[in-house]
mmCIF file of C-alpha atoms in Angstrom:
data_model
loop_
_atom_site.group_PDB
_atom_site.id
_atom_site.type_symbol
_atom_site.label_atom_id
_atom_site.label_comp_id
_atom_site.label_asym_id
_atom_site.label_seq_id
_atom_site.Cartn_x
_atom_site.Cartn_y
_atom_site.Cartn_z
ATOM 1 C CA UNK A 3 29.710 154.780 -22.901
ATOM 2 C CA UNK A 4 30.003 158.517 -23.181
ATOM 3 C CA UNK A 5 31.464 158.927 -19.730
ATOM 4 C CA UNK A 6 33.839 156.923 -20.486
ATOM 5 C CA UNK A 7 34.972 158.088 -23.734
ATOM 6 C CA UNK A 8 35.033 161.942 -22.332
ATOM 7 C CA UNK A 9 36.792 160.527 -19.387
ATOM 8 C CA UNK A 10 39.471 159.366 -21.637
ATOM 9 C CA UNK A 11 39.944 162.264 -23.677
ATOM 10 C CA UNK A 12 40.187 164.434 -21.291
ATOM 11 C CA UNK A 13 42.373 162.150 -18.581
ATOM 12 C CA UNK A 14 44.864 161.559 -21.413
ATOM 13 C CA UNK A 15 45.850 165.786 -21.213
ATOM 14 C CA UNK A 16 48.551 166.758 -18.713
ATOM 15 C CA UNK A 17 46.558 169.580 -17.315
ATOM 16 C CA UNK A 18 43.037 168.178 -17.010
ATOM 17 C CA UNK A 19 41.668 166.022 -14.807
ATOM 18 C CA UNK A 20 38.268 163.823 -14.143
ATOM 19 C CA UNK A 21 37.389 163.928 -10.697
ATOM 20 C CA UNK A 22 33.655 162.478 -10.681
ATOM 21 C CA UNK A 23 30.998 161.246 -12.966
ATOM 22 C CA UNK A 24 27.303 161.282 -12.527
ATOM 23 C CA UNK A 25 24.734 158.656 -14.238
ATOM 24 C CA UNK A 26 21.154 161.672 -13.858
ATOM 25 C CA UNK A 27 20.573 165.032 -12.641
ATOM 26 C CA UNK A 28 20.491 164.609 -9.057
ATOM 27 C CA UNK A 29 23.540 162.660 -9.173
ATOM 28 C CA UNK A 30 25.051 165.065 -10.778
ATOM 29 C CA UNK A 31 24.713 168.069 -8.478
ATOM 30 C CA UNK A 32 25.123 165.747 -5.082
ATOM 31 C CA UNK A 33 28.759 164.733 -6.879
ATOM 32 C CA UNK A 34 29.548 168.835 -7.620
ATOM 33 C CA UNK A 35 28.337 169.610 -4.425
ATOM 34 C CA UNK A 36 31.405 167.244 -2.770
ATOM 35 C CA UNK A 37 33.822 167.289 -5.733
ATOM 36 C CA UNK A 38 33.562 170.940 -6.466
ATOM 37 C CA UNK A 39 35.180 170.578 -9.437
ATOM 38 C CA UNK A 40 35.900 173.314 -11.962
ATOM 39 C CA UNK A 41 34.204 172.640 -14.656
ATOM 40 C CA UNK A 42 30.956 170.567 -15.165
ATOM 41 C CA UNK A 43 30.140 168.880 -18.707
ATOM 42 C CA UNK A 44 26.233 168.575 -18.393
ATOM 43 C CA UNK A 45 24.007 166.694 -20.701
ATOM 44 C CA UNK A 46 21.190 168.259 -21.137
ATOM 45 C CA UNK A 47 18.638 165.799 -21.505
ATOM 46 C CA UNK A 48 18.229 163.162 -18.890
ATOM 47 C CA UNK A 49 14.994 161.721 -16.785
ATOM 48 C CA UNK A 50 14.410 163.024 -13.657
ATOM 49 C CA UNK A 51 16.130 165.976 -13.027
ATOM 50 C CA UNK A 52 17.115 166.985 -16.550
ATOM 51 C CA UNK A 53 20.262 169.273 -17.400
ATOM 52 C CA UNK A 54 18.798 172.450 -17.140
ATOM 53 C CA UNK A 55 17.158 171.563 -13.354
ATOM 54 C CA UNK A 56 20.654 170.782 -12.244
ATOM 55 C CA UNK A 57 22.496 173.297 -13.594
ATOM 56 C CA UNK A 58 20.570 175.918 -11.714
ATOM 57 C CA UNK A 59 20.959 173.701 -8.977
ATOM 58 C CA UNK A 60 24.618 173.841 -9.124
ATOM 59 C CA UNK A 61 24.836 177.967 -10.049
ATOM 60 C CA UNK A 62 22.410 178.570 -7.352
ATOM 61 C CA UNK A 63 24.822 176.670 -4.888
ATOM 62 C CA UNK A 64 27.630 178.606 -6.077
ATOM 63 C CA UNK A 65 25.965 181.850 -5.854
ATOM 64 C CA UNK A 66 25.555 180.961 -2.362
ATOM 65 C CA UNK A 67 29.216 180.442 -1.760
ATOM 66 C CA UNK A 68 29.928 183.951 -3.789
ATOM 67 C CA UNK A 69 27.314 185.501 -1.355
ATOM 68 C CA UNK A 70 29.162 185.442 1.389
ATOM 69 C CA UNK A 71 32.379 187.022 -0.185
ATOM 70 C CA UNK A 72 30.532 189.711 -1.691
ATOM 71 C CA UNK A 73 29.152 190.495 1.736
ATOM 72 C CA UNK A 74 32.707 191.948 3.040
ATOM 73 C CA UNK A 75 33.340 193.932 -0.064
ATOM 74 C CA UNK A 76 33.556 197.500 0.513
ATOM 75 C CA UNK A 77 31.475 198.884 -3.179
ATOM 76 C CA UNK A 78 30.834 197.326 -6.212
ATOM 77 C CA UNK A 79 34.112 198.668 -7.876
ATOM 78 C CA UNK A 80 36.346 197.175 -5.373
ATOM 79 C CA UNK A 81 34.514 194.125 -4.819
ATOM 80 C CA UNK A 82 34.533 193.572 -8.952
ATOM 81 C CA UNK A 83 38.458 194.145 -8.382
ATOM 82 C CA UNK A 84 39.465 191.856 -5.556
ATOM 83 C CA UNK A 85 37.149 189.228 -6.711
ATOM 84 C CA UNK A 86 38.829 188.711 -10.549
ATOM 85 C CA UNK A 87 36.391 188.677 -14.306
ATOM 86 C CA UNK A 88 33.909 186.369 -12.372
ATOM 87 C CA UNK A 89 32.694 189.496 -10.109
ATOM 88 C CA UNK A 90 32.584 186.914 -7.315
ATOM 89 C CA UNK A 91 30.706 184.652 -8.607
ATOM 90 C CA UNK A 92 31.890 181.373 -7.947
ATOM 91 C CA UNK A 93 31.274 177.477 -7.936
ATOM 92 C CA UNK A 94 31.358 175.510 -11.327
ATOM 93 C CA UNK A 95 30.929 176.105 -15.150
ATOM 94 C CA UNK A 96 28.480 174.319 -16.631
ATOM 95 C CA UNK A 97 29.123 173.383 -20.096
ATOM 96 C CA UNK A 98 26.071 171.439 -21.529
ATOM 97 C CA UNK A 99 26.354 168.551 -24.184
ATOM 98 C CA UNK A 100 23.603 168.293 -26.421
ATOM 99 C CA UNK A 101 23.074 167.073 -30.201
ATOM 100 C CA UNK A 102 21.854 170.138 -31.818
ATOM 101 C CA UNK A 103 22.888 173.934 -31.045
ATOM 102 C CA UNK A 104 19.877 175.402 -31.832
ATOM 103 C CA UNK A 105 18.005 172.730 -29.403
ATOM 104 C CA UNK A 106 15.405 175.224 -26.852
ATOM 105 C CA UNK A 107 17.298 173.077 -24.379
ATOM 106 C CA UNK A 108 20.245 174.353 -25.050
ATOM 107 C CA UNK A 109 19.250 177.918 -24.272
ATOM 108 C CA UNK A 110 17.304 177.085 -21.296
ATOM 109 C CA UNK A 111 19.877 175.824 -19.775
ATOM 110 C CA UNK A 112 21.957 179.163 -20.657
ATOM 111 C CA UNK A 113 19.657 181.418 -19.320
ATOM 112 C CA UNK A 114 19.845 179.254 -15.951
ATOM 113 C CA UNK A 115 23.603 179.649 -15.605
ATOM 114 C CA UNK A 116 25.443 177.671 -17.950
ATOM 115 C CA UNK A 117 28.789 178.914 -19.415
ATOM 116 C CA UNK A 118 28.406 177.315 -22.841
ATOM 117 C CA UNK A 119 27.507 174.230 -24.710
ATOM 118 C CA UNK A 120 29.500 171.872 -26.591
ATOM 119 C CA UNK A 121 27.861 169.072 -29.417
ATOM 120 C CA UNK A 122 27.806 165.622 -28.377
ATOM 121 C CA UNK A 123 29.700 165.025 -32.622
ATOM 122 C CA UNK A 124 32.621 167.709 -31.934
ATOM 123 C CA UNK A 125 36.132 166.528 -32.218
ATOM 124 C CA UNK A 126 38.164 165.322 -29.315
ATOM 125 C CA UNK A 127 40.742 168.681 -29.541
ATOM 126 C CA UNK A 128 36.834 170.535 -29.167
ATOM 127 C CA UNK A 129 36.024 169.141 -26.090
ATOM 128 C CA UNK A 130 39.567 169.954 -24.556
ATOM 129 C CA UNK A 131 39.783 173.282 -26.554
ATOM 130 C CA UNK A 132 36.429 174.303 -24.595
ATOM 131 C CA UNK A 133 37.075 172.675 -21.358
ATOM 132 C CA UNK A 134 40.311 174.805 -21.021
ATOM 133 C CA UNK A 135 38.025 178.098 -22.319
ATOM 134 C CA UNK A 136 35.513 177.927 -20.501
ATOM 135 C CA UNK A 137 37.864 177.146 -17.439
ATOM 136 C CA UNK A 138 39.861 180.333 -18.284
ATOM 137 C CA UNK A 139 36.528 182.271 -18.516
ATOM 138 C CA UNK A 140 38.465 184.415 -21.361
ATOM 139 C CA UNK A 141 35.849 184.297 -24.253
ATOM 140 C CA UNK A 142 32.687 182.979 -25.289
ATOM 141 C CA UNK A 143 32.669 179.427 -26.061
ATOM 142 C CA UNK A 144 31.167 178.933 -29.953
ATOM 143 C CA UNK A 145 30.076 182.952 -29.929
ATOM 144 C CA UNK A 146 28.385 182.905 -33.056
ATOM 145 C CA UNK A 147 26.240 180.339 -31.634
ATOM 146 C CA UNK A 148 25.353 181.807 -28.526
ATOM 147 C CA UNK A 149 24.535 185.352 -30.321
ATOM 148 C CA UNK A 150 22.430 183.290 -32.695
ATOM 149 C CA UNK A 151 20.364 181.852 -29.886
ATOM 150 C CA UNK A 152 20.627 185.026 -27.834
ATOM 151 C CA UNK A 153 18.972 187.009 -30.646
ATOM 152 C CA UNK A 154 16.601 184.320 -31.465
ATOM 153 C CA UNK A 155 14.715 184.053 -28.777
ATOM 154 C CA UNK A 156 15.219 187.849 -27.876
ATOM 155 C CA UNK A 157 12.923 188.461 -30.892
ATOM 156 C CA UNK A 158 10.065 186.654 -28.947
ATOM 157 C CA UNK A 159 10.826 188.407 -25.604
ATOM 158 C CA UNK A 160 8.948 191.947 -24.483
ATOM 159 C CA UNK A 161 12.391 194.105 -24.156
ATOM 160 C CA UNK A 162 12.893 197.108 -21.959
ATOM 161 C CA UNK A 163 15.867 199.435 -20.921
ATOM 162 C CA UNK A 164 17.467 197.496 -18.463
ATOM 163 C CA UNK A 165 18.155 199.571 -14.924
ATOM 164 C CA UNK A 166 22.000 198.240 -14.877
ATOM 165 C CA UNK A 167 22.141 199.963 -18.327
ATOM 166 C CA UNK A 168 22.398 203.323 -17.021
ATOM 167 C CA UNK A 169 25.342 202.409 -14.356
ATOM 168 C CA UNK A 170 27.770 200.822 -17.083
ATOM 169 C CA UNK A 171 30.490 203.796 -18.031
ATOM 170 C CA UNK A 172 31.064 204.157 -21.735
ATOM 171 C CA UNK A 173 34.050 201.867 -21.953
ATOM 172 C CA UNK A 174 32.048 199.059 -19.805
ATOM 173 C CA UNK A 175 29.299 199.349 -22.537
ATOM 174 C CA UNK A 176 31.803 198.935 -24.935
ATOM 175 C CA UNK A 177 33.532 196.177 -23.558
ATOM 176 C CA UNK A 178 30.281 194.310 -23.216
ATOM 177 C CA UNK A 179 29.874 194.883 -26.903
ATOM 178 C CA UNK A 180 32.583 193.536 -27.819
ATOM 179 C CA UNK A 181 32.216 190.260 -25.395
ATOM 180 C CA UNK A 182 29.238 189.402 -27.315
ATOM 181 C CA UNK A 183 31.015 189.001 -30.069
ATOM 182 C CA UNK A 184 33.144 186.691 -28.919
ATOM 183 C CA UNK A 185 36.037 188.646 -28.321
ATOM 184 C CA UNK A 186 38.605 187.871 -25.528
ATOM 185 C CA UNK A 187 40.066 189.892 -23.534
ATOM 186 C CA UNK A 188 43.434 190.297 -25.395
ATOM 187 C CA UNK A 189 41.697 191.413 -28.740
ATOM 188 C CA UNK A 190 38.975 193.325 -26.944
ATOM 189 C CA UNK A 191 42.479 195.561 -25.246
ATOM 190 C CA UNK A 192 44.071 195.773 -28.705
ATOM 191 C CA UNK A 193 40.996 197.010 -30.113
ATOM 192 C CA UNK A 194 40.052 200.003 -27.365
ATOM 193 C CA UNK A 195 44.029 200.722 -26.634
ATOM 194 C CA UNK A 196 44.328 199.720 -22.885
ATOM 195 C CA UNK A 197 45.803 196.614 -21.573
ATOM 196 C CA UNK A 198 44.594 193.125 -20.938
ATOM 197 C CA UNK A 199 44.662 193.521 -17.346
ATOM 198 C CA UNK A 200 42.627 196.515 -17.228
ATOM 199 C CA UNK A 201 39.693 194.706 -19.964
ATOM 200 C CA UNK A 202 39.413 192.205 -17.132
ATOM 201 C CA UNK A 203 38.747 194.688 -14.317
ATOM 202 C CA UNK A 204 36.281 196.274 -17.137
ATOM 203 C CA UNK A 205 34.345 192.850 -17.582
ATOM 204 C CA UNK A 206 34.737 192.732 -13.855
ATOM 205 C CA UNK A 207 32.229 195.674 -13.330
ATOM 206 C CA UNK A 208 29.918 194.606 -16.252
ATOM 207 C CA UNK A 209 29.346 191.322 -14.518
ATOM 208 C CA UNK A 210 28.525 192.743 -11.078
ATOM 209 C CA UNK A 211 26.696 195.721 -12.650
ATOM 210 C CA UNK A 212 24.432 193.239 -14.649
ATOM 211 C CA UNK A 213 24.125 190.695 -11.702
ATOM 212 C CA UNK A 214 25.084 187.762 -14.151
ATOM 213 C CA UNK A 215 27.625 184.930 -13.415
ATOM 214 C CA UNK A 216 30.082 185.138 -16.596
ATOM 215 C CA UNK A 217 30.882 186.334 -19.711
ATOM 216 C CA UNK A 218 27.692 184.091 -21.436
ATOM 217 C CA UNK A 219 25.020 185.395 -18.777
ATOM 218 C CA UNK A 220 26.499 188.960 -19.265
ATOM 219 C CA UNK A 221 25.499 188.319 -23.026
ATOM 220 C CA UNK A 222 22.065 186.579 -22.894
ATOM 221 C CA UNK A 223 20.776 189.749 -20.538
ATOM 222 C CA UNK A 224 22.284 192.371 -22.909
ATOM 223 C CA UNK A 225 20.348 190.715 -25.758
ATOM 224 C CA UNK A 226 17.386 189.672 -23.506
ATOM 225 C CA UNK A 227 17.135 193.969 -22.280
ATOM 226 C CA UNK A 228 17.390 195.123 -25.767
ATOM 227 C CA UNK A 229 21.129 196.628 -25.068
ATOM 228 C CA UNK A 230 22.196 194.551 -27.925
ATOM 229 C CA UNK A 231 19.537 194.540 -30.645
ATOM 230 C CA UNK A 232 19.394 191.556 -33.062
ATOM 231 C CA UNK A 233 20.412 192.156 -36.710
#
């Protein structure tokens, strides 16, 4: 019943399109892993193979795709360049459906790759609002709920100068402040004087200096190292 009613939503917008839907976990990532579509909506609590198995399931097999791309770059800086924001990451963004945002689940399940999570009572413009966002990789879907988790469960985490710290230039650092506060990359340019084009390159290099995925992962390790401190 929920398939179908996200199906509908997001099949009745010109620029969206279902390709596949999934009944569990393993389901799930066997239909990604032939579909490859671009975005995954994920609910995060199903028997079996629950949300949070197969979305590292799915990031792990795109990190294996992005592998072999990074493998023919010529240095991080160029490599952050050619490949766009993602850093060469590719394969799928997760987006996981759940009831509550502060659910453990939830943040599980960001820590293992997802991009973002979405409530199961959000309005139908939400859903396509955040499918489009999180396709765009441009911001942080719901930031003030992801730095409220992020900070959270920080607190209860032993926290150490991270070694990617030290190889982030002053206007990376920055930039990756300013990401986790939801900023995209438009505002984040206005903000530091520089263009929107050269932001991206910027969050570029933060992703592949970090080792994370996107703009979320890049977050949830700056608060997890202490970079970011909660408060």
């Amino acid at each position: 019943m929920v398939r179908t009613a996200l199906r509908v939503i997001l099949d009745a917008e010109p620029d969206l399109e279902v390709v596949g839907e999934a009944a569990n976990g393993a389901e799930a990532v066997s239909v990604v892993r032939e579909l490859r579509p671009d975005v995954v909506l994920m609910d995060v609590r199903m028997p079996g193979i629950d949300g949070i198995q197969a979305t590292r399931r799915i990031v792990a097999d795109g990190h294996g795709e992005a592998a072999e791309a990074d493998a023919i770059g010529e240095g991080e800086a160029e490599a952050a360049e050619a490949a766009g924001e993602s850093g060469g990451r590719g394969g799928p963004r997760v987006v996981v459906v759940t009831t509550f945002e502060n659910d453990a689940y939830v943040y599980e399940a960001l820590r293992v790759g997802a991009s973002g999570f979405l409530l199961k009572r959000a309005a139908p413009e939400e859903l396509v609002s955040a499918v489009r966002l999180v396709a765009r990789s441009d911001s942080l879907l719901y930031p003030a709920a992801v730095r409220g988790l992020a900070a959270e469960h920080a607190r209860r985490r032993p926290r150490s100068a991270p070694p990617w710290a030290a190889r982030l230039t002053d206007r990376e650092a920055e930039v990756l402040r300013r990401m986790a506060k939801g900023l995209t990359n438009a505002e984040i340019a206005g903000l530091i004087g520089v263009g929107p084009a050269t932001v991206k390159t910027h969050v570029a290099a933060v992703l592949a200096k970090t080792g994370t995925r996107d703009r979320t992962q890049a977050v949830i390790a700056a608060y997890e190292s202490g970079f970011i401190t909660p408060g």
